[in-house]
JSON list of C-alpha atoms in Angstrom, two decimals:
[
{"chain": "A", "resi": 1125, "resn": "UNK", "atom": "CA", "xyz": [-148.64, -11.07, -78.05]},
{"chain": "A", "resi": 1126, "resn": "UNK", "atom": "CA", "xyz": [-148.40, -9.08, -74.76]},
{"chain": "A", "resi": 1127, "resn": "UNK", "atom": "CA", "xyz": [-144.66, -9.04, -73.10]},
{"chain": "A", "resi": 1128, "resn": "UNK", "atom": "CA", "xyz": [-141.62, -7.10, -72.52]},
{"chain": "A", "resi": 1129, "resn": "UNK", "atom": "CA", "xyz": [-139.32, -6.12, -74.79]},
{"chain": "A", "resi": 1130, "resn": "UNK", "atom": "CA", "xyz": [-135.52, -5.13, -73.55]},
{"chain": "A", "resi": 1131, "resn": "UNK", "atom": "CA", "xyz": [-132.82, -3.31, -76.23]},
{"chain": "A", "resi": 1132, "resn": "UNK", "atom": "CA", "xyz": [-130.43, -3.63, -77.64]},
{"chain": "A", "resi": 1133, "resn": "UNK", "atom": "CA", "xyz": [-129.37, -7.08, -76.87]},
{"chain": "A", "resi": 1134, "resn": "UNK", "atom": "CA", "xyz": [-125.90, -5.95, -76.19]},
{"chain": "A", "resi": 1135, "resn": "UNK", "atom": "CA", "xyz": [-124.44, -2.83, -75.22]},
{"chain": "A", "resi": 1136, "resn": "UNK", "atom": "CA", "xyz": [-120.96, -1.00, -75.10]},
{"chain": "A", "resi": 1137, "resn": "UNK", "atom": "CA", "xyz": [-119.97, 1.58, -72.91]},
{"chain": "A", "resi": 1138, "resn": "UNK", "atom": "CA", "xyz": [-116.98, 3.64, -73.00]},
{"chain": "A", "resi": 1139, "resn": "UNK", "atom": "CA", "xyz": [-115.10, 5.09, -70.13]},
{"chain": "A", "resi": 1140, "resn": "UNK", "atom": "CA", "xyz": [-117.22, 8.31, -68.85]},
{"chain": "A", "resi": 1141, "resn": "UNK", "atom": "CA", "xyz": [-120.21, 7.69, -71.14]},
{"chain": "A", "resi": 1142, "resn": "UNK", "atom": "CA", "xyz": [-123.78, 7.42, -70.07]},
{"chain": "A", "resi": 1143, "resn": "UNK", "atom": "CA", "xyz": [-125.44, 4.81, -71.59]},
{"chain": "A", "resi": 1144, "resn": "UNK", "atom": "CA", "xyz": [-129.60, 4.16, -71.31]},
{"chain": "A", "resi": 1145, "resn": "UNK", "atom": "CA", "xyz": [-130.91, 0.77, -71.30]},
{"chain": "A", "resi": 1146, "resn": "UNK", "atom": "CA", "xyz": [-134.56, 0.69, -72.97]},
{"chain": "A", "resi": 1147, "resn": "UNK", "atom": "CA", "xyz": [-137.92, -1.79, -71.77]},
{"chain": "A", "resi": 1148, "resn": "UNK", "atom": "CA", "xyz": [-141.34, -1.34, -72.59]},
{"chain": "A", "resi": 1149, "resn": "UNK", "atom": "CA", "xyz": [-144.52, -3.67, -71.70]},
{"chain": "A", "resi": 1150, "resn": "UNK", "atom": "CA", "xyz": [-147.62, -4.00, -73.08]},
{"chain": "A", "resi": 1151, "resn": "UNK", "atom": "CA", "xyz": [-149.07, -6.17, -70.36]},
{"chain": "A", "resi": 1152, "resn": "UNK", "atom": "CA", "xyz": [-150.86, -3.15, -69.06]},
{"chain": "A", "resi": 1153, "resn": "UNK", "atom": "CA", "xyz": [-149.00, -3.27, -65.69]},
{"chain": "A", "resi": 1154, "resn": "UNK", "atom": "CA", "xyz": [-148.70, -0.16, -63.35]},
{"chain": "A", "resi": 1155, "resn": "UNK", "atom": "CA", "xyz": [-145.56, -1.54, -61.65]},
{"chain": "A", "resi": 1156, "resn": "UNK", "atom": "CA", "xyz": [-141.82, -1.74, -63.16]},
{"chain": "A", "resi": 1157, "resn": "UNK", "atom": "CA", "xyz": [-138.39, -3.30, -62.24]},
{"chain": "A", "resi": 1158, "resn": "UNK", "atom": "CA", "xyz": [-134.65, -2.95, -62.80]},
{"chain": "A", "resi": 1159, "resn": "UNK", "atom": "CA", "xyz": [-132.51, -5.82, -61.38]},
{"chain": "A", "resi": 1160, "resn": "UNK", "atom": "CA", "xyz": [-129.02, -6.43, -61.92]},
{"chain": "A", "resi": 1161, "resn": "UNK", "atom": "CA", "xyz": [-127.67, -9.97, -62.29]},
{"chain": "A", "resi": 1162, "resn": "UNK", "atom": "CA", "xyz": [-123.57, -10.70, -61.85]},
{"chain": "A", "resi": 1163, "resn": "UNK", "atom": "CA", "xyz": [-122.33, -14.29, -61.55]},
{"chain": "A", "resi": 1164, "resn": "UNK", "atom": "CA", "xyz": [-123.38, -15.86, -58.64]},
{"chain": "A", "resi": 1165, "resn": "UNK", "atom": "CA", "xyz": [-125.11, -12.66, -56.93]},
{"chain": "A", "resi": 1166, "resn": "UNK", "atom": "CA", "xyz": [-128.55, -13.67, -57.80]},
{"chain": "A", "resi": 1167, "resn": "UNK", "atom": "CA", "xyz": [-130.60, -10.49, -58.87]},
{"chain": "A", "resi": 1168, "resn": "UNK", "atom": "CA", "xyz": [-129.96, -7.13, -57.34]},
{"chain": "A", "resi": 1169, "resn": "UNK", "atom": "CA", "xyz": [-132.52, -4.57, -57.40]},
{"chain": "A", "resi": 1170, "resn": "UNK", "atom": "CA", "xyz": [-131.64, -1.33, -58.77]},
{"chain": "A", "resi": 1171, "resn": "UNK", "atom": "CA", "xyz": [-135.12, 0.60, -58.96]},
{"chain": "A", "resi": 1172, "resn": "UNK", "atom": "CA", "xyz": [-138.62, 0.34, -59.52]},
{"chain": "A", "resi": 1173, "resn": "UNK", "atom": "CA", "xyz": [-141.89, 2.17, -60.24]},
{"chain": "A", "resi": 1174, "resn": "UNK", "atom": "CA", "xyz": [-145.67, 1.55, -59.27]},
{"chain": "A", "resi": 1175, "resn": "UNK", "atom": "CA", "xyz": [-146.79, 4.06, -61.09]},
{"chain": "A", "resi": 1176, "resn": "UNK", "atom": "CA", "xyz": [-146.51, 7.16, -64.15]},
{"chain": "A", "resi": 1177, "resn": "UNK", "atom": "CA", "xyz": [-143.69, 9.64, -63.02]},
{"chain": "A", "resi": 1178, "resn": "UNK", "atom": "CA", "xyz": [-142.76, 7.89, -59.16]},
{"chain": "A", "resi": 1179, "resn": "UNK", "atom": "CA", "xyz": [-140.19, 6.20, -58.17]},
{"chain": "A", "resi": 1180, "resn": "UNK", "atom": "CA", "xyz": [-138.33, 4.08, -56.04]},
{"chain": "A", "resi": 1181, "resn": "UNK", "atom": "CA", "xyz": [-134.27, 3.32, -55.21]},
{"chain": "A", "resi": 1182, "resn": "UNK", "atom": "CA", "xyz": [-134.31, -0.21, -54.97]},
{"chain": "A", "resi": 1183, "resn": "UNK", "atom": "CA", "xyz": [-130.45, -1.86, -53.06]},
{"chain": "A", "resi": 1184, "resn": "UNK", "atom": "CA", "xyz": [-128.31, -0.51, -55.42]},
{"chain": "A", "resi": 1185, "resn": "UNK", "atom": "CA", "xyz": [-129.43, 2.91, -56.89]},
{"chain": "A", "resi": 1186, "resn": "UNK", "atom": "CA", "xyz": [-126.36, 4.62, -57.33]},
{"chain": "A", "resi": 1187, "resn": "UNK", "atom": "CA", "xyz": [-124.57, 5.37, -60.18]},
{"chain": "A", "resi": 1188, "resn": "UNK", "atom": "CA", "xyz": [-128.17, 4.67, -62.22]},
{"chain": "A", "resi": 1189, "resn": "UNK", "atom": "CA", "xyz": [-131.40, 6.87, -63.22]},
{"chain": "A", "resi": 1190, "resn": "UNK", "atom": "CA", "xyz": [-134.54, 6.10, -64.51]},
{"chain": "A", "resi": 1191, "resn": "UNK", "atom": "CA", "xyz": [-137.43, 7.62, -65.63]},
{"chain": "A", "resi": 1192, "resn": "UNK", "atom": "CA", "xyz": [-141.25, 6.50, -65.78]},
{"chain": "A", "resi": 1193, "resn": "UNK", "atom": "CA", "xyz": [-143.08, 9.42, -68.22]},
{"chain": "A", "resi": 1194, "resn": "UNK", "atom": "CA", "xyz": [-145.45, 6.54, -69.60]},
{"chain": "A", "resi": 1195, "resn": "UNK", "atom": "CA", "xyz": [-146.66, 3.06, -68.24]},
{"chain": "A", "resi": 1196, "resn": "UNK", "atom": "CA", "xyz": [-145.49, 1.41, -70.98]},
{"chain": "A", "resi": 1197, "resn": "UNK", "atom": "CA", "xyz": [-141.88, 2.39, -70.92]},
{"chain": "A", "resi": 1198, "resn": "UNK", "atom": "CA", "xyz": [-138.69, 2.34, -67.93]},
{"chain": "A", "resi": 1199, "resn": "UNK", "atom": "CA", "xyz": [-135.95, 3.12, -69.41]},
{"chain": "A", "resi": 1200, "resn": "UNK", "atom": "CA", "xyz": [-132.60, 3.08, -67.51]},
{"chain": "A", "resi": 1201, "resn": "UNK", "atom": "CA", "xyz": [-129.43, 4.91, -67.52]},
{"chain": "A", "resi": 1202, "resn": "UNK", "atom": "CA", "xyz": [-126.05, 3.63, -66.54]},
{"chain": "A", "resi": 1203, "resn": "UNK", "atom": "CA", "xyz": [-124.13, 6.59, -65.89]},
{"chain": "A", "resi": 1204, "resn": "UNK", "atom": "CA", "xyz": [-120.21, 7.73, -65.89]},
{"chain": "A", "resi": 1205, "resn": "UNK", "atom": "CA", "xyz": [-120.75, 7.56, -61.59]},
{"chain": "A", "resi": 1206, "resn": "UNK", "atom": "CA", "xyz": [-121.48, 3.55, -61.47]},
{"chain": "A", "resi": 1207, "resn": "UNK", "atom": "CA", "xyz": [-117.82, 2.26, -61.87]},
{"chain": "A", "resi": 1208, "resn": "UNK", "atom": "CA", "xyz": [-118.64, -1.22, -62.28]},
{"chain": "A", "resi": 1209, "resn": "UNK", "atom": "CA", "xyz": [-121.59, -1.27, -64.85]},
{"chain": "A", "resi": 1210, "resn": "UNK", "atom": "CA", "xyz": [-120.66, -4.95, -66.55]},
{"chain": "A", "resi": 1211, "resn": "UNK", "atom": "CA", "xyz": [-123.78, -6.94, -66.15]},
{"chain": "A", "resi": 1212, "resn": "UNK", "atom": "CA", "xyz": [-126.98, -8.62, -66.79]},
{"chain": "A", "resi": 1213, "resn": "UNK", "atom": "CA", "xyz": [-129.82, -5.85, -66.47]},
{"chain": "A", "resi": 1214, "resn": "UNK", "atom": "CA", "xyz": [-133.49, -7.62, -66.20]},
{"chain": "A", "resi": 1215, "resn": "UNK", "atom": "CA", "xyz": [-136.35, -5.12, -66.62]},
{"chain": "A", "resi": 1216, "resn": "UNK", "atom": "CA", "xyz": [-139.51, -6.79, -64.77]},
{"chain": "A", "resi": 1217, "resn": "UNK", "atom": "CA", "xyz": [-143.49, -5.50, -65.01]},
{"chain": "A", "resi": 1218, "resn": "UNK", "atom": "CA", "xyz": [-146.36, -6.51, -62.66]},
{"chain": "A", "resi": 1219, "resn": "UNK", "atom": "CA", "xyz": [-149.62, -5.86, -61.49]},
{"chain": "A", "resi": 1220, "resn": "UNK", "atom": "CA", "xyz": [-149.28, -3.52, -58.32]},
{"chain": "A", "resi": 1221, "resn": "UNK", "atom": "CA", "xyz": [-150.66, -5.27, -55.28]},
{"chain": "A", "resi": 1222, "resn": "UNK", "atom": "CA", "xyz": [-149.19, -7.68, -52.32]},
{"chain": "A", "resi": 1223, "resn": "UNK", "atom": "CA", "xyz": [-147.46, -10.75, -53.56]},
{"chain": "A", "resi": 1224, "resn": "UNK", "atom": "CA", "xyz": [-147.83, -10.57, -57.59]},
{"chain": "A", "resi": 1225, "resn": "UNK", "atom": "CA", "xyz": [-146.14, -12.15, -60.10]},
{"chain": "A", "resi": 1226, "resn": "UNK", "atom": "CA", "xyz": [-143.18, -10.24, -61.54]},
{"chain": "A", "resi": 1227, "resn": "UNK", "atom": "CA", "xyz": [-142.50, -10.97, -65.70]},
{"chain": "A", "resi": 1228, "resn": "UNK", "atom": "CA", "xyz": [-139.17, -10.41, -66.88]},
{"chain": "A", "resi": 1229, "resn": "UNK", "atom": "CA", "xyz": [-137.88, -9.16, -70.19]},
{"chain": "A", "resi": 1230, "resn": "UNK", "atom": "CA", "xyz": [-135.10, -11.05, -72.15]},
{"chain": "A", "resi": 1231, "resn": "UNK", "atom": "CA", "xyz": [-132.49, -8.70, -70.46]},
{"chain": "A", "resi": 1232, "resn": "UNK", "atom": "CA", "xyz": [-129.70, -6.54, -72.01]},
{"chain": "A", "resi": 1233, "resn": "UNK", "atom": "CA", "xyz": [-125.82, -7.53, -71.41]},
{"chain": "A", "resi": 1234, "resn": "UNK", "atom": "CA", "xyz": [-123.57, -4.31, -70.94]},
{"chain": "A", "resi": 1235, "resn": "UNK", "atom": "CA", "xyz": [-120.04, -4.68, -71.33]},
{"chain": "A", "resi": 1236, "resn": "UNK", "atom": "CA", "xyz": [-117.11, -1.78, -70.44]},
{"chain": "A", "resi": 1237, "resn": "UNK", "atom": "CA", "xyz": [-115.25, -1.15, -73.57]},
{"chain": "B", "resi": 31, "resn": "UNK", "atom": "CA", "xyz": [-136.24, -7.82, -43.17]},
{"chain": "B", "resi": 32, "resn": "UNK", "atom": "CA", "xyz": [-136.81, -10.52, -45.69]},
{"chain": "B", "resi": 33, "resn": "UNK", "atom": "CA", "xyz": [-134.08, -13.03, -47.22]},
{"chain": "B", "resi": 34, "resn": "UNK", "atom": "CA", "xyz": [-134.41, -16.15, -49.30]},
{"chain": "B", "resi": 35, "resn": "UNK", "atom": "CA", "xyz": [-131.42, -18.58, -49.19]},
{"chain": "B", "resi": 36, "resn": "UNK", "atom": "CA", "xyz": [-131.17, -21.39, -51.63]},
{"chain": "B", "resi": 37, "resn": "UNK", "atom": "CA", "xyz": [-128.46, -24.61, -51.87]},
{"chain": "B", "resi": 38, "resn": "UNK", "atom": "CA", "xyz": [-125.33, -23.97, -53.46]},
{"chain": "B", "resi": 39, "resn": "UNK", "atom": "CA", "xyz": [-124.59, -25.15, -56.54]},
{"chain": "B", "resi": 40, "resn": "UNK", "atom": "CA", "xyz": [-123.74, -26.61, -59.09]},
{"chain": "B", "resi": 41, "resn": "UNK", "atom": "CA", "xyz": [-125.89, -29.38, -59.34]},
{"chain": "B", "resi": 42, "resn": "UNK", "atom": "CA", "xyz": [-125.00, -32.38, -61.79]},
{"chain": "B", "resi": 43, "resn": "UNK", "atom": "CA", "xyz": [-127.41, -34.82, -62.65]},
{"chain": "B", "resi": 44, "resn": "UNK", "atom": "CA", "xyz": [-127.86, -37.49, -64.62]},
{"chain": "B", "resi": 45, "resn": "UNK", "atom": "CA", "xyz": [-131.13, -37.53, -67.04]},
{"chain": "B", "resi": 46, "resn": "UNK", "atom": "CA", "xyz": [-134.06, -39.16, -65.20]},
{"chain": "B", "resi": 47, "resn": "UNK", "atom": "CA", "xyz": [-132.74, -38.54, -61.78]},
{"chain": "B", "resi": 48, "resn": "UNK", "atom": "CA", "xyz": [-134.79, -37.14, -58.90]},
{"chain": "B", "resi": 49, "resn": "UNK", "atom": "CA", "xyz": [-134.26, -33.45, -58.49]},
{"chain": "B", "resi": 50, "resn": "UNK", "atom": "CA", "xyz": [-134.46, -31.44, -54.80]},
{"chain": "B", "resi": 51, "resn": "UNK", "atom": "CA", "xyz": [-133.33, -27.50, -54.70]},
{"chain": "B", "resi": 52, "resn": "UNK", "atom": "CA", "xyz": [-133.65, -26.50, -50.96]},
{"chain": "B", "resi": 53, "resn": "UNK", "atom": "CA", "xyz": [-134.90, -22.98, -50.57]},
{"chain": "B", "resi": 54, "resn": "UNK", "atom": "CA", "xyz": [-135.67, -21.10, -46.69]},
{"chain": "B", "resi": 55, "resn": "UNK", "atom": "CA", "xyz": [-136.83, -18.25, -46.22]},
{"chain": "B", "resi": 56, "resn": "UNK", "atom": "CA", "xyz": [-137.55, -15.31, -43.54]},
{"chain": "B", "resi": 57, "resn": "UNK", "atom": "CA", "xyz": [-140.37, -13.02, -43.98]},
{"chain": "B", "resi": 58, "resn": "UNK", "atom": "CA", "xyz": [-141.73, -10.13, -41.54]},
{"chain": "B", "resi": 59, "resn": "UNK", "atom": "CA", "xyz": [-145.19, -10.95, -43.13]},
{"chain": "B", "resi": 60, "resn": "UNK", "atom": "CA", "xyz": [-146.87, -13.60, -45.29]},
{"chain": "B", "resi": 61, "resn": "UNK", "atom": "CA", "xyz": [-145.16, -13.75, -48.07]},
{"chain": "B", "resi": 62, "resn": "UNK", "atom": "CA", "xyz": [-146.15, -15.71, -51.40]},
{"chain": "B", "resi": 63, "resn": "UNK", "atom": "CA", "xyz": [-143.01, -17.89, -52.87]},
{"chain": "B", "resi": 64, "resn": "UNK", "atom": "CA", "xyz": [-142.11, -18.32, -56.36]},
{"chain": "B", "resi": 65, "resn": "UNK", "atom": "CA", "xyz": [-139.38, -20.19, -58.62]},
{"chain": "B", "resi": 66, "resn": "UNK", "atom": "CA", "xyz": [-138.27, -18.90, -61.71]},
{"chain": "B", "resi": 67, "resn": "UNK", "atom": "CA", "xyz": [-136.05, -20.71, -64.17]},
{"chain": "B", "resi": 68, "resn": "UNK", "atom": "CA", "xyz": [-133.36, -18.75, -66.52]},
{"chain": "B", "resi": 69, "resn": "UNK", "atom": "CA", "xyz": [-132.07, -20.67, -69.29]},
{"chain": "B", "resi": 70, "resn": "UNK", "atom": "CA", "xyz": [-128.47, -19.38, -70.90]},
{"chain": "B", "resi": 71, "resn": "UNK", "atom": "CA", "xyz": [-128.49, -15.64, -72.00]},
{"chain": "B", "resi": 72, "resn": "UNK", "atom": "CA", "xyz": [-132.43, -15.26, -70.90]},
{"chain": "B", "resi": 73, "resn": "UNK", "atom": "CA", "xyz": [-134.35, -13.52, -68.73]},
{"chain": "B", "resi": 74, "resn": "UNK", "atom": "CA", "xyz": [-136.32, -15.47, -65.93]},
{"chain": "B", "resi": 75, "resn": "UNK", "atom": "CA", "xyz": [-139.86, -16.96, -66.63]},
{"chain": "B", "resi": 76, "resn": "UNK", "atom": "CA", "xyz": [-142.33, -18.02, -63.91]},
{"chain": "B", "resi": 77, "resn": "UNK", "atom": "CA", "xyz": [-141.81, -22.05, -63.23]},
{"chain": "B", "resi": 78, "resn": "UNK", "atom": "CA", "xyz": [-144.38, -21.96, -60.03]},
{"chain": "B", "resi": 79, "resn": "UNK", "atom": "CA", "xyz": [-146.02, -20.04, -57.22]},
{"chain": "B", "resi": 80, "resn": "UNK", "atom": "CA", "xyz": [-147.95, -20.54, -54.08]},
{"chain": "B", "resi": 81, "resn": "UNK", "atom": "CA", "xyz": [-149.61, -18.16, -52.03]},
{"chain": "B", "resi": 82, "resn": "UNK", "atom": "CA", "xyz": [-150.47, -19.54, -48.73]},
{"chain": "B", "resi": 83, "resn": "UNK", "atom": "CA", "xyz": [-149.09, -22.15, -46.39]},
{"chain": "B", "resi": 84, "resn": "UNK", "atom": "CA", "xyz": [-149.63, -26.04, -47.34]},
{"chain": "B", "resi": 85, "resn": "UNK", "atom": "CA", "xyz": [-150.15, -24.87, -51.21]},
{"chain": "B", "resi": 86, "resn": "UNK", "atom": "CA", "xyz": [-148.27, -26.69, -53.64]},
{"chain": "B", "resi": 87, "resn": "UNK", "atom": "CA", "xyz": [-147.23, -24.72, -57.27]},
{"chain": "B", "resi": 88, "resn": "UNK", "atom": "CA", "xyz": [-146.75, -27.25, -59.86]},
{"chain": "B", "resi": 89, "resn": "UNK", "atom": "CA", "xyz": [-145.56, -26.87, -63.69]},
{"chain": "B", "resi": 90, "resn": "UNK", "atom": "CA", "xyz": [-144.23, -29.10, -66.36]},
{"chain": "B", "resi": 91, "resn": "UNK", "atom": "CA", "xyz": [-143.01, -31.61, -63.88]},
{"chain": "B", "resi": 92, "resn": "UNK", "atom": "CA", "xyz": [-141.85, -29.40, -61.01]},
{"chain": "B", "resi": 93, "resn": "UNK", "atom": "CA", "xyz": [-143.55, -28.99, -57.64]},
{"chain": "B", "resi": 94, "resn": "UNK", "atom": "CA", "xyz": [-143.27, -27.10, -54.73]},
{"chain": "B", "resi": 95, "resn": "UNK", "atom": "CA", "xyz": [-145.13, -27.22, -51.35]},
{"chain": "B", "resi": 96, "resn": "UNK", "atom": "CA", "xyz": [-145.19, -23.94, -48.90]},
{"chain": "B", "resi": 97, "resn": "UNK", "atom": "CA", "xyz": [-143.87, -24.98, -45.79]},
{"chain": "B", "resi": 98, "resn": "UNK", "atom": "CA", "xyz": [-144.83, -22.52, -42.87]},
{"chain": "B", "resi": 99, "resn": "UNK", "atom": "CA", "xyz": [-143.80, -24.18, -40.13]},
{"chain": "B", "resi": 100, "resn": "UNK", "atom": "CA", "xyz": [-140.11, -24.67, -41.73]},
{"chain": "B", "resi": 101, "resn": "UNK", "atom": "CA", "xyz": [-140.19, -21.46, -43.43]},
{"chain": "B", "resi": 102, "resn": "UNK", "atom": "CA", "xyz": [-139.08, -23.42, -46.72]},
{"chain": "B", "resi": 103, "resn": "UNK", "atom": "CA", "xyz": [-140.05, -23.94, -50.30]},
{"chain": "B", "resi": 104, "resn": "UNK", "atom": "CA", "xyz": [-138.21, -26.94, -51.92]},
{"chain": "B", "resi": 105, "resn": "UNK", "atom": "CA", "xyz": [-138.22, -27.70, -55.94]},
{"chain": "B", "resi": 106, "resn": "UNK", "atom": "CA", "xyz": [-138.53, -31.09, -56.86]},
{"chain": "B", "resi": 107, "resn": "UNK", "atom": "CA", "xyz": [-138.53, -32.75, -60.20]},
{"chain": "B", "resi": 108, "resn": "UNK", "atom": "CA", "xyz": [-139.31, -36.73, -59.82]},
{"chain": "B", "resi": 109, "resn": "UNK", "atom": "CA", "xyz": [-137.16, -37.25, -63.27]},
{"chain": "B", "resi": 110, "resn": "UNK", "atom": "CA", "xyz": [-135.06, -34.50, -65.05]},
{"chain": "B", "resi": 111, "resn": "UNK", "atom": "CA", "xyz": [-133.92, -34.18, -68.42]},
{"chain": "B", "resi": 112, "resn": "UNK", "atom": "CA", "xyz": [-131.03, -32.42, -70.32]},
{"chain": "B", "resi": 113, "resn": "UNK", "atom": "CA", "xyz": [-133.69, -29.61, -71.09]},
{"chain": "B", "resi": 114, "resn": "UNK", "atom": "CA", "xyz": [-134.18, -28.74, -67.37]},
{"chain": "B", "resi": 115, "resn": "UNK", "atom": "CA", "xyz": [-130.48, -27.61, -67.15]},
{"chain": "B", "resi": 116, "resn": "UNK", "atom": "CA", "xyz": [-130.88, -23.76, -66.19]},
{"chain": "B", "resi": 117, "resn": "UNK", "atom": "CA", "xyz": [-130.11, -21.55, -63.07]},
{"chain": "B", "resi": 118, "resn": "UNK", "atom": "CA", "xyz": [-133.18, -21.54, -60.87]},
{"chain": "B", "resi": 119, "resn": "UNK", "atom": "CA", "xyz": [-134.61, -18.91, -58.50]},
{"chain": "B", "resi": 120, "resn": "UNK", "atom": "CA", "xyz": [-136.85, -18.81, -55.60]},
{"chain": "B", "resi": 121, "resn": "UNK", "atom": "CA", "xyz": [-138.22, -15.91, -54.32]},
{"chain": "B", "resi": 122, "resn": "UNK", "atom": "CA", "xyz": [-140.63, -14.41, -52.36]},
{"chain": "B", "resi": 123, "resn": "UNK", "atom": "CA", "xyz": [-142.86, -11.37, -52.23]},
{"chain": "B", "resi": 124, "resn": "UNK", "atom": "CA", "xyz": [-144.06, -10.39, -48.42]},
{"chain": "B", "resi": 125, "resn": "UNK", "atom": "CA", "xyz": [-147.73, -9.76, -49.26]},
{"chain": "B", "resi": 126, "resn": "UNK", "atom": "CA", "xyz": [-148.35, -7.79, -45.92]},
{"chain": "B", "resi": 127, "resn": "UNK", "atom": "CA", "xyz": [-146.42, -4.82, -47.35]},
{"chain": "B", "resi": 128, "resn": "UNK", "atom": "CA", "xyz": [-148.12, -3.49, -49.84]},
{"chain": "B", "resi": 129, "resn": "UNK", "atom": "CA", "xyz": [-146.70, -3.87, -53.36]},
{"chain": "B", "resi": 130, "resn": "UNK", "atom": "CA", "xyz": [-143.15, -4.70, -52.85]},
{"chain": "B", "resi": 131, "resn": "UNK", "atom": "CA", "xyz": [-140.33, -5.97, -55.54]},
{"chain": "B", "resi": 132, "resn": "UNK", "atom": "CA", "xyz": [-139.14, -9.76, -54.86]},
{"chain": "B", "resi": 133, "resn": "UNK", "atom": "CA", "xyz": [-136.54, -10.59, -53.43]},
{"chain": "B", "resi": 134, "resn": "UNK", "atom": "CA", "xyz": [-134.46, -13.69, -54.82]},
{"chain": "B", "resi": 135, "resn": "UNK", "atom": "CA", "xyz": [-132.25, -16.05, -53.91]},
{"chain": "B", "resi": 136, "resn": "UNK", "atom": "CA", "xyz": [-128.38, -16.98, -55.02]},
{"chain": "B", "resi": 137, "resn": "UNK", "atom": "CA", "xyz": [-129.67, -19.49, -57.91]},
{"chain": "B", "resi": 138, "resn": "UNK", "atom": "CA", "xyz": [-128.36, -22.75, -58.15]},
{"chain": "B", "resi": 139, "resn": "UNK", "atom": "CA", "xyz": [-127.39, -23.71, -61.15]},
{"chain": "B", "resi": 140, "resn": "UNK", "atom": "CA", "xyz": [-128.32, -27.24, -62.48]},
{"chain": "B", "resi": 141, "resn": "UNK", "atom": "CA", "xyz": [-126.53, -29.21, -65.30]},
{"chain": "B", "resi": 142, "resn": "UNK", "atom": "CA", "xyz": [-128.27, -32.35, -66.73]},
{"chain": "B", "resi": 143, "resn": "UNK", "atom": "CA", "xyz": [-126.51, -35.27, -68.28]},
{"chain": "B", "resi": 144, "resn": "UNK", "atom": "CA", "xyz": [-127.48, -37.80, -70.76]}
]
């Protein structure tokens, strides 16, 4: 079955520590998404990709990296700078073009130990 | 630039009531407008879309008609059930842009009740 898959589930984070959130597709889409959901912000874009090695700060890029060395794969890091990383992170994939549909992974819940 | 604003919620309804979720929106282009739906500890799936003014999206019960000339796109449901309850999203993707990420709304959270 074609989708996207988002790991771990849950993740902890210790004071000062990077931590990198992974998502990979096998829908065969050039574009990729990080959003960041808190409780009652709606989703917050962090960054996305249209294609293999670019990329794009999305509203709220700092204090988070990402990479894009295959189309398959966006991983994102959370790192020591973003001071306030407890959240929902989504991980979207669509075809690049005006107006597509985005599909979202399951998501990955990050909590600040 | 472009926004989407959607009703506060909660909503509370009781199962087989009639459902409305207002959503407006403001666009530099001509933008296509979607709801998603995100059930507890999900991520979002696709409920409907439309692309052009006067289309209506429909799914599983839902519909939605793009409104041009009041820049809205309101979710109805003519009877819910305790499975609808779920936060739902619309959003909207200006198509005269290029490829560009969606923006979303608040959500509005809906609780059914049997």
């Amino acid at each position: 079955d074609g989708g996207i898959t988002q790991s771990p589930k849950y993740l902890f984070r210790k004071e000062g520590q990077n931590v990198t959130l992974s998502c990979e597709q096998n829908l065969n889409h050039d574009a990729m998404y990080w959003y960041r959901q808190d409780p009652g912000q709606g989703l917050r874009l962090i960054y996305y990709s249209q294609i293999v090695n670019d990329f794009q700060k999305g509203d709220i890029a700092e204090g988070y990296s990402v990479s894009r060395e295959k189309k398959e794969s966006f991983p994102l890091t959370v790192t020591s700078a973003q001071k306030n990383p407890t959240a929902f992170y989504l991980c979207a994939s669509s075809i690049v073009g005006s107006g597509e549909t985005q599909y979202f992974g399951p998501g990955t819940r990050l909590l600040v130990l | 630039g472009n926004s989407v604003t959607q009703m506060e919620g909660p909503v509370t309804l009781s199962e087989e009531a009639f459902l409305t979720i207002n959503c407006t929106y403001t666009a530099t282009g001509y933008p296509s407008l979607f709801w998603y739906v995100q059930y507890p500890g999900e991520g979002l799936q696709l409920l409907l879309k439309a692309t052009k003014a006067d289309d209506k999206g429909s799914n599983k019960g839902f519909e939605a008609t793009y409104r041009k000339e009041t820049t809205s796109f309101h979710l109805e449901k003519g009877s819910v059930q305790v499975s609808d309850s779920a936060v739902y999203f619309c959003a909207l993707s200006d198509r005269g842009s290029g490829n560009t990420p969606l923006v979303f709304g608040k959500g509005t959270r809906l609780s059914v009740i049997a």
